[in-house]
PDB file of C-alpha atoms and ligand atoms in Angstrom:
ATOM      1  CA  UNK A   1      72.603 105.243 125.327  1.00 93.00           C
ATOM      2  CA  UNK A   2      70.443 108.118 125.306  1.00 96.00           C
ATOM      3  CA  UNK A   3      69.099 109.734 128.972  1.00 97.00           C
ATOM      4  CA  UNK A   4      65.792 107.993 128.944  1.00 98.00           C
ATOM      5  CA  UNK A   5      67.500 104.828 127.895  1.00 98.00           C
ATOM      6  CA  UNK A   6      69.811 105.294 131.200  1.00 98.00           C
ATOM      7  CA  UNK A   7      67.135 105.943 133.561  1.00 98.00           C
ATOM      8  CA  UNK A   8      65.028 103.260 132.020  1.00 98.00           C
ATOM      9  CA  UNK A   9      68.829 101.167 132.279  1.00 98.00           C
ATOM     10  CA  UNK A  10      68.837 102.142 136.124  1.00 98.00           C
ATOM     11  CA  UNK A  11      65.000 101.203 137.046  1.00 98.00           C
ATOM     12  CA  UNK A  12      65.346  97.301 135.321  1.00 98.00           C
ATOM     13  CA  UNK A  13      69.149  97.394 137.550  1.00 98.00           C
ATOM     14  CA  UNK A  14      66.880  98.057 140.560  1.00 98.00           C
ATOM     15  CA  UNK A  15      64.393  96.093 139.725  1.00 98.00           C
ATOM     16  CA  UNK A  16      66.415  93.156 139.316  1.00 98.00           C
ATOM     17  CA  UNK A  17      68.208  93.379 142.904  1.00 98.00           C
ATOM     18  CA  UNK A  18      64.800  93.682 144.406  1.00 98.00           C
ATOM     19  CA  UNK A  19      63.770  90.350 142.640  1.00 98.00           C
ATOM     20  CA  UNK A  20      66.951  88.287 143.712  1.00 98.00           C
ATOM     21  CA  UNK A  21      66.616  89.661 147.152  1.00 98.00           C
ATOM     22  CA  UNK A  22      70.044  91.267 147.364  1.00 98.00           C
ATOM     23  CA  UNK A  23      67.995  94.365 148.831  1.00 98.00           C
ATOM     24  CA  UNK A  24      65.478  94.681 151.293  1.00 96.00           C
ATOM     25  CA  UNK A  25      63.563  97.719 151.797  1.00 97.00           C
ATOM     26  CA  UNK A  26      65.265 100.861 150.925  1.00 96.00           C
ATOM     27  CA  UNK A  27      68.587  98.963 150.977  1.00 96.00           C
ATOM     28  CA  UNK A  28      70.977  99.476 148.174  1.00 97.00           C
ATOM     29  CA  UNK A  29      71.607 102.427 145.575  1.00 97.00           C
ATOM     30  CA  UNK A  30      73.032 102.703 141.622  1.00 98.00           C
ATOM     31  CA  UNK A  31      74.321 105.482 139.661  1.00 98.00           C
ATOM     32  CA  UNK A  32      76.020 106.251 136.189  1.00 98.00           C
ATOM     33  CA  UNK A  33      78.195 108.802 134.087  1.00 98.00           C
ATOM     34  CA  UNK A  34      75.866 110.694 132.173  1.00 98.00           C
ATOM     35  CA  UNK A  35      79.142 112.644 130.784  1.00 97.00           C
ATOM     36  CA  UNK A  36      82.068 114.220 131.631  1.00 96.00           C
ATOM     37  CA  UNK A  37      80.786 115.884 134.734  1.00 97.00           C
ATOM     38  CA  UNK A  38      77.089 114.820 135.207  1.00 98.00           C
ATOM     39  CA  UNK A  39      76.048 111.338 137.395  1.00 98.00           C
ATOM     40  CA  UNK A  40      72.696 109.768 137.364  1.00 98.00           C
ATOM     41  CA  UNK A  41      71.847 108.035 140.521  1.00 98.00           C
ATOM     42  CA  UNK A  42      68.824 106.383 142.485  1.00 98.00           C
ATOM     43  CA  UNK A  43      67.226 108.554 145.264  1.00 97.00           C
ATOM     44  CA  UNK A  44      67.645 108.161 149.270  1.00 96.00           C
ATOM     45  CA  UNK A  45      65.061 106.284 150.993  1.00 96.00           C
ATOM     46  CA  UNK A  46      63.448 104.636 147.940  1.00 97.00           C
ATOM     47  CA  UNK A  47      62.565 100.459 147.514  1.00 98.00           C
ATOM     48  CA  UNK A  48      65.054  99.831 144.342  1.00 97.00           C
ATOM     49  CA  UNK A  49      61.991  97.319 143.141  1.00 98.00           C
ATOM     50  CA  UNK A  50      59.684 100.047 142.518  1.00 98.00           C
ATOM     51  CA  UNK A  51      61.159 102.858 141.067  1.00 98.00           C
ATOM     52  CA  UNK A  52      60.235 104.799 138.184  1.00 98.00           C
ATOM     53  CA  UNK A  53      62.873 106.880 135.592  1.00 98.00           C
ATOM     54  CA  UNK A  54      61.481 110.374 136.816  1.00 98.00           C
ATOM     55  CA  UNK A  55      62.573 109.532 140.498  1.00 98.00           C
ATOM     56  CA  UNK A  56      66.579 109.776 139.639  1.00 98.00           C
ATOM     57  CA  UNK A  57      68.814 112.496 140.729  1.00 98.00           C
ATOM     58  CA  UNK A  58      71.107 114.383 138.144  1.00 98.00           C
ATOM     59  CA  UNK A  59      74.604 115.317 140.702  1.00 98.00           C
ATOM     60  CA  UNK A  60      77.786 116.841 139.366  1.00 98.00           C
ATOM     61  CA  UNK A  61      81.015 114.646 140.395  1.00 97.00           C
ATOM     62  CA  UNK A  62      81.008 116.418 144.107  1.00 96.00           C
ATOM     63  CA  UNK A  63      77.618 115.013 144.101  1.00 96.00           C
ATOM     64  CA  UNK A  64      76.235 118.793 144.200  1.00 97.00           C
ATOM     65  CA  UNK A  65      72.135 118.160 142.953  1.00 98.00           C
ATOM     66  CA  UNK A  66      71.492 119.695 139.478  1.00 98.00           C
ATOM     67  CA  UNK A  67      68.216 118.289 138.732  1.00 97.00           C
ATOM     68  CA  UNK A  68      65.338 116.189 139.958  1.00 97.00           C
ATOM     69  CA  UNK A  69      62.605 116.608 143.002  1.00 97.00           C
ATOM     70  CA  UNK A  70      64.446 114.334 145.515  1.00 97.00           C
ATOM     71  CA  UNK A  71      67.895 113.921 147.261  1.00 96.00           C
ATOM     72  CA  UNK A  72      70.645 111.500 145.880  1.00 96.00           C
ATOM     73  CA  UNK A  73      71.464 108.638 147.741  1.00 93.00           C
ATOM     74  CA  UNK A  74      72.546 108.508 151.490  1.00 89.00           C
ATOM     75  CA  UNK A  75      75.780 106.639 149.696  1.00 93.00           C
ATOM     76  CA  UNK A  76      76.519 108.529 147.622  1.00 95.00           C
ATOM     77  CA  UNK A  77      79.792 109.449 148.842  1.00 95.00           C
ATOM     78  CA  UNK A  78      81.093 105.647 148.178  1.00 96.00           C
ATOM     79  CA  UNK A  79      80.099 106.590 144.659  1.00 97.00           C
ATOM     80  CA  UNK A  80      81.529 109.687 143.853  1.00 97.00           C
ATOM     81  CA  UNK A  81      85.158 108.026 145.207  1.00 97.00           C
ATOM     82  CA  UNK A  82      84.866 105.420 142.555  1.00 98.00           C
ATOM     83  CA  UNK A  83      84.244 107.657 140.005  1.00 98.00           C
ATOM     84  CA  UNK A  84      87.118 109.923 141.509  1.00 97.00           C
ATOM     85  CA  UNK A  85      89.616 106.925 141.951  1.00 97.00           C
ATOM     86  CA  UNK A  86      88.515 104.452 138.429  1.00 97.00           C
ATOM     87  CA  UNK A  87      87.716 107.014 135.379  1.00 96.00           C
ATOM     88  CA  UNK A  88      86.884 103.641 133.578  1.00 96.00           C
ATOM     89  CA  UNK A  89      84.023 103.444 135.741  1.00 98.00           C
ATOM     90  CA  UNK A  90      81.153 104.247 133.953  1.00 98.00           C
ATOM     91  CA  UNK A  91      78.439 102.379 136.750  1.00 98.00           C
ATOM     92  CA  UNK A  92      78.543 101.404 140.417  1.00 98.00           C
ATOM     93  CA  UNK A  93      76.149  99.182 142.022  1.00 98.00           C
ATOM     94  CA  UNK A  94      75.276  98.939 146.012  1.00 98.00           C
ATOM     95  CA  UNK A  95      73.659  96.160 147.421  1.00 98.00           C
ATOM     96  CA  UNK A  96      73.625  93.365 150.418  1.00 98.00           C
ATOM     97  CA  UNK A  97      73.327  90.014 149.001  1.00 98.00           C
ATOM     98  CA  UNK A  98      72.513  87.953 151.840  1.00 98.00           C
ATOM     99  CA  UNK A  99      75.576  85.256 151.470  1.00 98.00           C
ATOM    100  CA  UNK A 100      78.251  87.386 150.046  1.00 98.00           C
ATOM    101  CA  UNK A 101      77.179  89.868 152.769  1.00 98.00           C
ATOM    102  CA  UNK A 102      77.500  86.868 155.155  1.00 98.00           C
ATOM    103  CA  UNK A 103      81.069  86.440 153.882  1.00 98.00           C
ATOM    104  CA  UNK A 104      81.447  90.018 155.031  1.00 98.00           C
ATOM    105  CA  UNK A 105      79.727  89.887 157.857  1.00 98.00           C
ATOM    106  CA  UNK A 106      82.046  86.843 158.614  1.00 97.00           C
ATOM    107  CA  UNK A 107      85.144  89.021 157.992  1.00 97.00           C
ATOM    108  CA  UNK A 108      85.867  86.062 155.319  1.00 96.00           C
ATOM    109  CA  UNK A 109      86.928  87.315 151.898  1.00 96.00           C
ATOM    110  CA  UNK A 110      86.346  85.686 148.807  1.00 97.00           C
ATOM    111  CA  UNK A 111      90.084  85.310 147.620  1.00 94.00           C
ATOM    112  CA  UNK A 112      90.108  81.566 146.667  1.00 94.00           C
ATOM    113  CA  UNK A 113      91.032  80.116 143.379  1.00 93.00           C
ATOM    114  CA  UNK A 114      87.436  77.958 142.681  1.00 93.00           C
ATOM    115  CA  UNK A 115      85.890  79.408 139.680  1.00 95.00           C
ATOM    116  CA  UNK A 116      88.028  80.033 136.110  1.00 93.00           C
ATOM    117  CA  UNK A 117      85.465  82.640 135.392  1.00 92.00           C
ATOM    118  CA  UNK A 118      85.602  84.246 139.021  1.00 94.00           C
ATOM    119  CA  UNK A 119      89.797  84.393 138.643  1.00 92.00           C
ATOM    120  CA  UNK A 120      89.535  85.514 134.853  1.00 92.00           C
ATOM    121  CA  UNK A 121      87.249  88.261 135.532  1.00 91.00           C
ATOM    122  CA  UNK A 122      86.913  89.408 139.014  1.00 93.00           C
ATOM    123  CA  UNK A 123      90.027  87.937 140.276  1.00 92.00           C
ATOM    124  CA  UNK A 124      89.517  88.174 143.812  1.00 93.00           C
ATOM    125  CA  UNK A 125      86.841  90.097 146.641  1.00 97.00           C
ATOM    126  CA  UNK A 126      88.650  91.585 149.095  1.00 96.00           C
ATOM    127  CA  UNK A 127      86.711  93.041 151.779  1.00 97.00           C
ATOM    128  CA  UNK A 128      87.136  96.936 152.694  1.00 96.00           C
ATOM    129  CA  UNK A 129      87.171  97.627 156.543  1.00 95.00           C
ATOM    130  CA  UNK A 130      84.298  98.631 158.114  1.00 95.00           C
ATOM    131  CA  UNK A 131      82.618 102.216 158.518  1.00 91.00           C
ATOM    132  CA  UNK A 132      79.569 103.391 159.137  1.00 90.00           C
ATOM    133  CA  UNK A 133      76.809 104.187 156.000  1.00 85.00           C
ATOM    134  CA  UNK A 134      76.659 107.139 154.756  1.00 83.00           C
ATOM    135  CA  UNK A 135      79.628 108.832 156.856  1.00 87.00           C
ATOM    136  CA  UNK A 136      82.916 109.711 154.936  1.00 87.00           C
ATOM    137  CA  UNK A 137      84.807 107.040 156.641  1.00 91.00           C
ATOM    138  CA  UNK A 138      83.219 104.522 153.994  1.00 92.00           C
ATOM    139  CA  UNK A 139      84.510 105.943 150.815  1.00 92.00           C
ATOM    140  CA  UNK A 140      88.315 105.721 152.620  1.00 93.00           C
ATOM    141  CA  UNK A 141      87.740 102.367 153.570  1.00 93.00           C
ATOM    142  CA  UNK A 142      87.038 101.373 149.614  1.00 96.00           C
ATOM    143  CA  UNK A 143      89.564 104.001 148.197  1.00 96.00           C
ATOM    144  CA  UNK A 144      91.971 101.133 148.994  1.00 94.00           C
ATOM    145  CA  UNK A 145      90.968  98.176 146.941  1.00 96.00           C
ATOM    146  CA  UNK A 146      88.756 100.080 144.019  1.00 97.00           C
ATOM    147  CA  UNK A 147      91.945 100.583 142.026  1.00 96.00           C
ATOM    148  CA  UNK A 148      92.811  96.875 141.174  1.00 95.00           C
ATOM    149  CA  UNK A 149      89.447  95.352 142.175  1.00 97.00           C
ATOM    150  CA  UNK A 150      85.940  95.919 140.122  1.00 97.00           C
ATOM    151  CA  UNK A 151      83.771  94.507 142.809  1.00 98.00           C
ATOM    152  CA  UNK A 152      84.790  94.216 146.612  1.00 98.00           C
ATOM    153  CA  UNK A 153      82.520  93.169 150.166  1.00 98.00           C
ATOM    154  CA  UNK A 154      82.059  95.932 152.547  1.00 97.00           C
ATOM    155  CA  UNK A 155      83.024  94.723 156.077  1.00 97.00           C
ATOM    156  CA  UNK A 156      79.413  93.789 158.378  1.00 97.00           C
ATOM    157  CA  UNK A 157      77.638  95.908 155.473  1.00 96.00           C
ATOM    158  CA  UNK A 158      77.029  94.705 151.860  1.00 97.00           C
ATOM    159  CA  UNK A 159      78.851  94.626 147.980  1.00 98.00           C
ATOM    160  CA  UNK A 160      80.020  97.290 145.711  1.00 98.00           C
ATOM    161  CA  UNK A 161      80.817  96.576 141.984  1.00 98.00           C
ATOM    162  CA  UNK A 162      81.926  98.913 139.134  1.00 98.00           C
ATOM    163  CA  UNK A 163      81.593  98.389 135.411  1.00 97.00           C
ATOM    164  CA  UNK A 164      81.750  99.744 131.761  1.00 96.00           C
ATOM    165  CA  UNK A 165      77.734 100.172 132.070  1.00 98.00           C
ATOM    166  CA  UNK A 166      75.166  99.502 134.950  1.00 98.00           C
ATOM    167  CA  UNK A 167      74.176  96.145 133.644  1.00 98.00           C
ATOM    168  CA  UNK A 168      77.688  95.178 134.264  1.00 97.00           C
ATOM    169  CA  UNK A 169      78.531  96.364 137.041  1.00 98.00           C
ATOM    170  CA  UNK A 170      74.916  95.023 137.610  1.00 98.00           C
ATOM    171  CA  UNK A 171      76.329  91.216 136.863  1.00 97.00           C
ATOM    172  CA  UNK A 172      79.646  91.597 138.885  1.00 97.00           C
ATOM    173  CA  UNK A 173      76.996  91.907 141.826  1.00 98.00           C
ATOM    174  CA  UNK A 174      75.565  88.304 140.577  1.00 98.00           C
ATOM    175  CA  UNK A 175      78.508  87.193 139.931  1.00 97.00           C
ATOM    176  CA  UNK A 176      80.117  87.473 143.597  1.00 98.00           C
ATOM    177  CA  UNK A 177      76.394  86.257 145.144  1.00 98.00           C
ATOM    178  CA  UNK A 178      76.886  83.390 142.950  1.00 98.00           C
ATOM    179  CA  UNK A 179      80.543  82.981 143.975  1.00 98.00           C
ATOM    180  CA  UNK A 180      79.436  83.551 147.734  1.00 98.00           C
ATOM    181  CA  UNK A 181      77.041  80.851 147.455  1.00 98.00           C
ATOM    182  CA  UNK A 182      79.233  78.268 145.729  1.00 98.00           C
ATOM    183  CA  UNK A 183      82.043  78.954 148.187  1.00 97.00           C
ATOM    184  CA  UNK A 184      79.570  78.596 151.175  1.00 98.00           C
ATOM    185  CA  UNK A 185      78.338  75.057 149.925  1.00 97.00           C
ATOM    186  CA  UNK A 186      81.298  73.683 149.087  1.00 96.00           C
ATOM    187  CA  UNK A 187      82.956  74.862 152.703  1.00 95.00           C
ATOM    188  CA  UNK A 188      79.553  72.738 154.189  1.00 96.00           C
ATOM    189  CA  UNK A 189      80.694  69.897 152.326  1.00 96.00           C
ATOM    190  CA  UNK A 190      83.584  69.958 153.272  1.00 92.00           C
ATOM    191  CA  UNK A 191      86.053  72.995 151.816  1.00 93.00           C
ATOM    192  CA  UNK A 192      87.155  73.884 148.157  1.00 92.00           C
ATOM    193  CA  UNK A 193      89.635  72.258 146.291  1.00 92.00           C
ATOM    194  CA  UNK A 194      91.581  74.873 144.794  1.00 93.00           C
ATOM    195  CA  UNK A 195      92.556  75.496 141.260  1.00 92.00           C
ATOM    196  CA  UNK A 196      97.056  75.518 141.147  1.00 90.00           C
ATOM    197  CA  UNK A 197      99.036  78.729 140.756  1.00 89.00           C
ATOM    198  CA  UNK A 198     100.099  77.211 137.473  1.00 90.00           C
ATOM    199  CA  UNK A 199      95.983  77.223 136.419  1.00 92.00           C
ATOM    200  CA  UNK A 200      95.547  80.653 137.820  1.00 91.00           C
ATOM    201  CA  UNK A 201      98.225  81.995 135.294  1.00 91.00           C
ATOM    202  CA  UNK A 202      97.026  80.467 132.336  1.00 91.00           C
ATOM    203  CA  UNK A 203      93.105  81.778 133.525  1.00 92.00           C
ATOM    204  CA  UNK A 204      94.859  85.463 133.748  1.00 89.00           C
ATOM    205  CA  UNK A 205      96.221  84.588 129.974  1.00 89.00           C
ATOM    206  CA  UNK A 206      92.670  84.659 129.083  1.00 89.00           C
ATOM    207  CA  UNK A 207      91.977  88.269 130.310  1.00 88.00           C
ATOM    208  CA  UNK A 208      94.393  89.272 126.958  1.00 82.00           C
ATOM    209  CA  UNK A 209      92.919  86.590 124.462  1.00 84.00           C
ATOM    210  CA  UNK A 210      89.166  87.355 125.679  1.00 81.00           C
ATOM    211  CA  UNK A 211      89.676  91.551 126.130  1.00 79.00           C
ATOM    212  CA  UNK A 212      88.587  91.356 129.977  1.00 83.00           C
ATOM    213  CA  UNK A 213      89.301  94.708 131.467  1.00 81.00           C
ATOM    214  CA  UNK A 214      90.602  94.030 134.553  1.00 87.00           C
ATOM    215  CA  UNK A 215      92.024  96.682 136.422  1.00 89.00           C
ATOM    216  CA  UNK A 216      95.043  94.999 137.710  1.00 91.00           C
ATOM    217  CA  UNK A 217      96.924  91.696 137.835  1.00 90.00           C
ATOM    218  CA  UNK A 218      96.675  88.939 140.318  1.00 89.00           C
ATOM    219  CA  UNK A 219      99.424  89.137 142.554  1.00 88.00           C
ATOM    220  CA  UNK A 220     102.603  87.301 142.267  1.00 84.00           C
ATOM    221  CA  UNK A 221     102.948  84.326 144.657  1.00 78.00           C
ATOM    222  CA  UNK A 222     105.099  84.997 147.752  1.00 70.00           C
ATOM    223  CA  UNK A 223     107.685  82.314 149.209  1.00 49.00           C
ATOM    224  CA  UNK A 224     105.521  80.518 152.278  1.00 43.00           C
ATOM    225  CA  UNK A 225     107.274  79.297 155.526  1.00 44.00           C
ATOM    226  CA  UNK A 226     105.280  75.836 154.614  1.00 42.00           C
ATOM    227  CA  UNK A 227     106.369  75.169 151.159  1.00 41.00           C
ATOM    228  CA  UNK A 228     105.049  75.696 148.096  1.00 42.00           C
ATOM    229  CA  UNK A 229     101.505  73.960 148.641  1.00 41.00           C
ATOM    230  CA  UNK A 230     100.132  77.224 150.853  1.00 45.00           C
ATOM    231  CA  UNK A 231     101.465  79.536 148.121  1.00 47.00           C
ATOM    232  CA  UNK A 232      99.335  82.780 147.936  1.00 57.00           C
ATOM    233  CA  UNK A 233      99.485  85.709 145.844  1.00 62.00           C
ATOM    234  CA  UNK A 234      99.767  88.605 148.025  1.00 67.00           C
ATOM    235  CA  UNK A 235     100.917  92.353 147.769  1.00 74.00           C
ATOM    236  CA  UNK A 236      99.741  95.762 147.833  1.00 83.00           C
ATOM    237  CA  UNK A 237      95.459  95.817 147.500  1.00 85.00           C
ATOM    238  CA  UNK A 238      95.824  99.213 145.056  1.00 86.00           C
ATOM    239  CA  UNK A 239      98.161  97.209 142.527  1.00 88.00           C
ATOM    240  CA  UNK A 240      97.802  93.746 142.346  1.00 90.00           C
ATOM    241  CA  UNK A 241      94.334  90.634 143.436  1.00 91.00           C
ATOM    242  CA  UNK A 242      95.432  88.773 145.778  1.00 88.00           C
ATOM    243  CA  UNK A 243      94.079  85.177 144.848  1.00 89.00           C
ATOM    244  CA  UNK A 244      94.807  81.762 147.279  1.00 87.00           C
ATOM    245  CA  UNK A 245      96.169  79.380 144.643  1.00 87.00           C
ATOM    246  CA  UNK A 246      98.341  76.690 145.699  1.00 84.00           C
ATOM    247  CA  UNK A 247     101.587  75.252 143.289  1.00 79.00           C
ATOM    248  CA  UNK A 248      99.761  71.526 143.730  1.00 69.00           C
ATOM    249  CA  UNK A 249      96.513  71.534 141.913  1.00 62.00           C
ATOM    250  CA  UNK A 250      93.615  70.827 144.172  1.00 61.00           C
ATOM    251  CA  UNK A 251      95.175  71.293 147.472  1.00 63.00           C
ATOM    252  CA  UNK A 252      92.186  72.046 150.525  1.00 62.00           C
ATOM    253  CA  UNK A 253      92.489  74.931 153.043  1.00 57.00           C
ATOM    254  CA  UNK A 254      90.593  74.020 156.329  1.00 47.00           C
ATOM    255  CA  UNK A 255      86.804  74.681 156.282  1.00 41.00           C
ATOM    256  CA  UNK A 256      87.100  76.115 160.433  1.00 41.00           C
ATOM    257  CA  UNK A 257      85.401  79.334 161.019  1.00 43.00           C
ATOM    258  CA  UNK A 258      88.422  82.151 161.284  1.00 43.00           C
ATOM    259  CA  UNK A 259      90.751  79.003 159.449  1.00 44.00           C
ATOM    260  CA  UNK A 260      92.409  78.579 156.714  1.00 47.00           C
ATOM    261  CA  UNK A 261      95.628  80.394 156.635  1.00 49.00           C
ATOM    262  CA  UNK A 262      96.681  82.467 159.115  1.00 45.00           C
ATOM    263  CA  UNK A 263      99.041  85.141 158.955  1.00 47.00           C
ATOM    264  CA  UNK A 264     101.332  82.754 160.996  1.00 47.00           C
ATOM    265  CA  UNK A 265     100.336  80.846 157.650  1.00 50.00           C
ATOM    266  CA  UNK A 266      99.960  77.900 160.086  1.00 53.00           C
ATOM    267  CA  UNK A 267      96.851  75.829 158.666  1.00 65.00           C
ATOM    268  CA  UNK A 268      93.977  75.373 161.137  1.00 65.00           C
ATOM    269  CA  UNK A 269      92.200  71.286 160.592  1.00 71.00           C
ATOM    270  CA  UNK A 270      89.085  70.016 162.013  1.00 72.00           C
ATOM    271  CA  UNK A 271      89.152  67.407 164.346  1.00 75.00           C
ATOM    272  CA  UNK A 272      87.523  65.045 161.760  1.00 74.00           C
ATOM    273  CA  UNK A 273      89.836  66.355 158.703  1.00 75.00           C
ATOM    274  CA  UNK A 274      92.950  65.408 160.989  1.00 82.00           C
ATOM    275  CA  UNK A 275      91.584  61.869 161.400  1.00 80.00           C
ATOM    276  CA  UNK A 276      90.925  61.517 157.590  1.00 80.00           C
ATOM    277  CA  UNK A 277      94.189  62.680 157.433  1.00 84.00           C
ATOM    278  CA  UNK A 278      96.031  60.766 159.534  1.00 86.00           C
ATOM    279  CA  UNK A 279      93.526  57.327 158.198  1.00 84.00           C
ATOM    280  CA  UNK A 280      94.344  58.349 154.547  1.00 83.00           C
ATOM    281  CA  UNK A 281      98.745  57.729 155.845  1.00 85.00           C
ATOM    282  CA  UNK A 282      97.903  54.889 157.852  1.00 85.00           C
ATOM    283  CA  UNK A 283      96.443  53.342 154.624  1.00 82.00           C
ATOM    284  CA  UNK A 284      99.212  54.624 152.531  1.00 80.00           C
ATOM    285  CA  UNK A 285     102.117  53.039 155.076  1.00 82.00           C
ATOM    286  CA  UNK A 286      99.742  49.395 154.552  1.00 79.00           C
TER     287      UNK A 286
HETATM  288 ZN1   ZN B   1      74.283  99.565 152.097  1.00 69.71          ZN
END
């Protein structure tokens, strides 16, 4: 794409988080490779619904201004660590989406196995630790899980995605809003039934068939204390996803706020889920 055709690329990115509501006000900020050593990027203190392709700011990669009348964006800092840590990266997008930011606001990460496209593409949100906007405290807090993860929450704060262009690092933003919002209504009605270990690693078949770029594998599953049925893939959040997927297809983890598994890996029921529980035996045992 040509320069106009990038700016142009930037103001329909903004545009479109404006519309959905996954920025309010000035919230939120994009940018792109222009080449080697140039970034385009959205200005500080602008609505992301109304911008215009002259307003962008031309940076080098330590985000020193080369062109344009305003000042980059008061994140930009998040950015430039990206583009310093994934030279794949070609876009990053900034936003809150109100439910995925509740998930983060929550301190609740979006690790489940629920969605085949969600595991085959994303593979799983993790949520960097909190730090304050704009200070350089942020961009350490997501220097840990932007290697092996294109799109991650930002602890009491918002998303981040990356991508091969801005529209799609642009639709890994939709993509965990829509995840967010699935996960929150199926948790009201009642908690996810998850998709089996054995699932997950035919899903992460499909990154080779299909050409998905992901940056790194899910992680393998560890040995769990309470059998096989909590199974979750963890290990280091530069190298591997780590993605809840249990060895029985369509096991439940506990819908309680701070529940599911612990790291005692003790699971946490409701009151009424014990009952249902204990009625579903009881029925068994007749
Ligand atoms: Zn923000």
């Amino acid at each position: 794409m040509s320069e106009p055709e990038l700016r142009a690329a930037i103001v329909e990115v903004g545009r479109r988080l404006y519309a959905r509501g996954y920025t309010a006000s000035n919230d939120g900020n994009i940018s792109l490779r222009l080449d080697d050593r140039r970034l385009l990027m959205t200005p500080k203190s602008v609505c992301k619904g109304f911008m215009s392709a002259d307003m962008m700011v031309v940076t080098d990669l330590d985000g020193k201004k080369l062109e344009g009348d305003r000042d980059p964006s008061s994140e930009m800092q998040m950015h430039l660590e990206v583009y310093r840590q994934r030279p794949d990266a070609r876009a990053v997008v900034h936003a809150h989406p109100p439910i995925a930011t509740g998930f983060a606001v929550a301190g609740i990460p979006l690790d489940r196995a629920v969605l085949a496209e969600v595991v085959t593409t994303l593979g799983s949100v993790p949520i960097a630790e909190y730090a304050t906007p704009s200070t350089k405290e942020l961009p350490e807090a997501v220097r840990k899980y932007v290697k092996a993860h294109d799109g991650m929450l930002l602890a009491n704060h918002g998303a981040l995605t990356l991508g091969a262009d801005v529209f799609a690092a642009y639709y890994k933003m939709e993509t965990i809003e829509h995840f967010a919002h699935i996960s929150l209504v199926a948790r009201l009605l009642g908690g996810e039934r998850l998709l089996s270990r054995q699932e997950v690693d035919r899903l992460q078949g499909l990154r080779g068939i299909y050409g998905i770029a992901a940056p790194a594998p899910i992680c393998p599953p560890e040995d769990s204390a309470l059998g096989p049925s909590t199974a979750l893939g963890t290990g280091d959040p530069a190298s591997c996803q780590t993605v809840f997927a249990p060895e029985i297809d369509g096991a439940r983890l506990s819908s309680v706020p701070g529940g599911g598994v612990g790291p005692d890996r003790e699971i946490r029921l409701t009151y009424r889920e014990l009952t249902a529980l204990i009625e579903a035996a009881v029925r068994e045992i007749r």
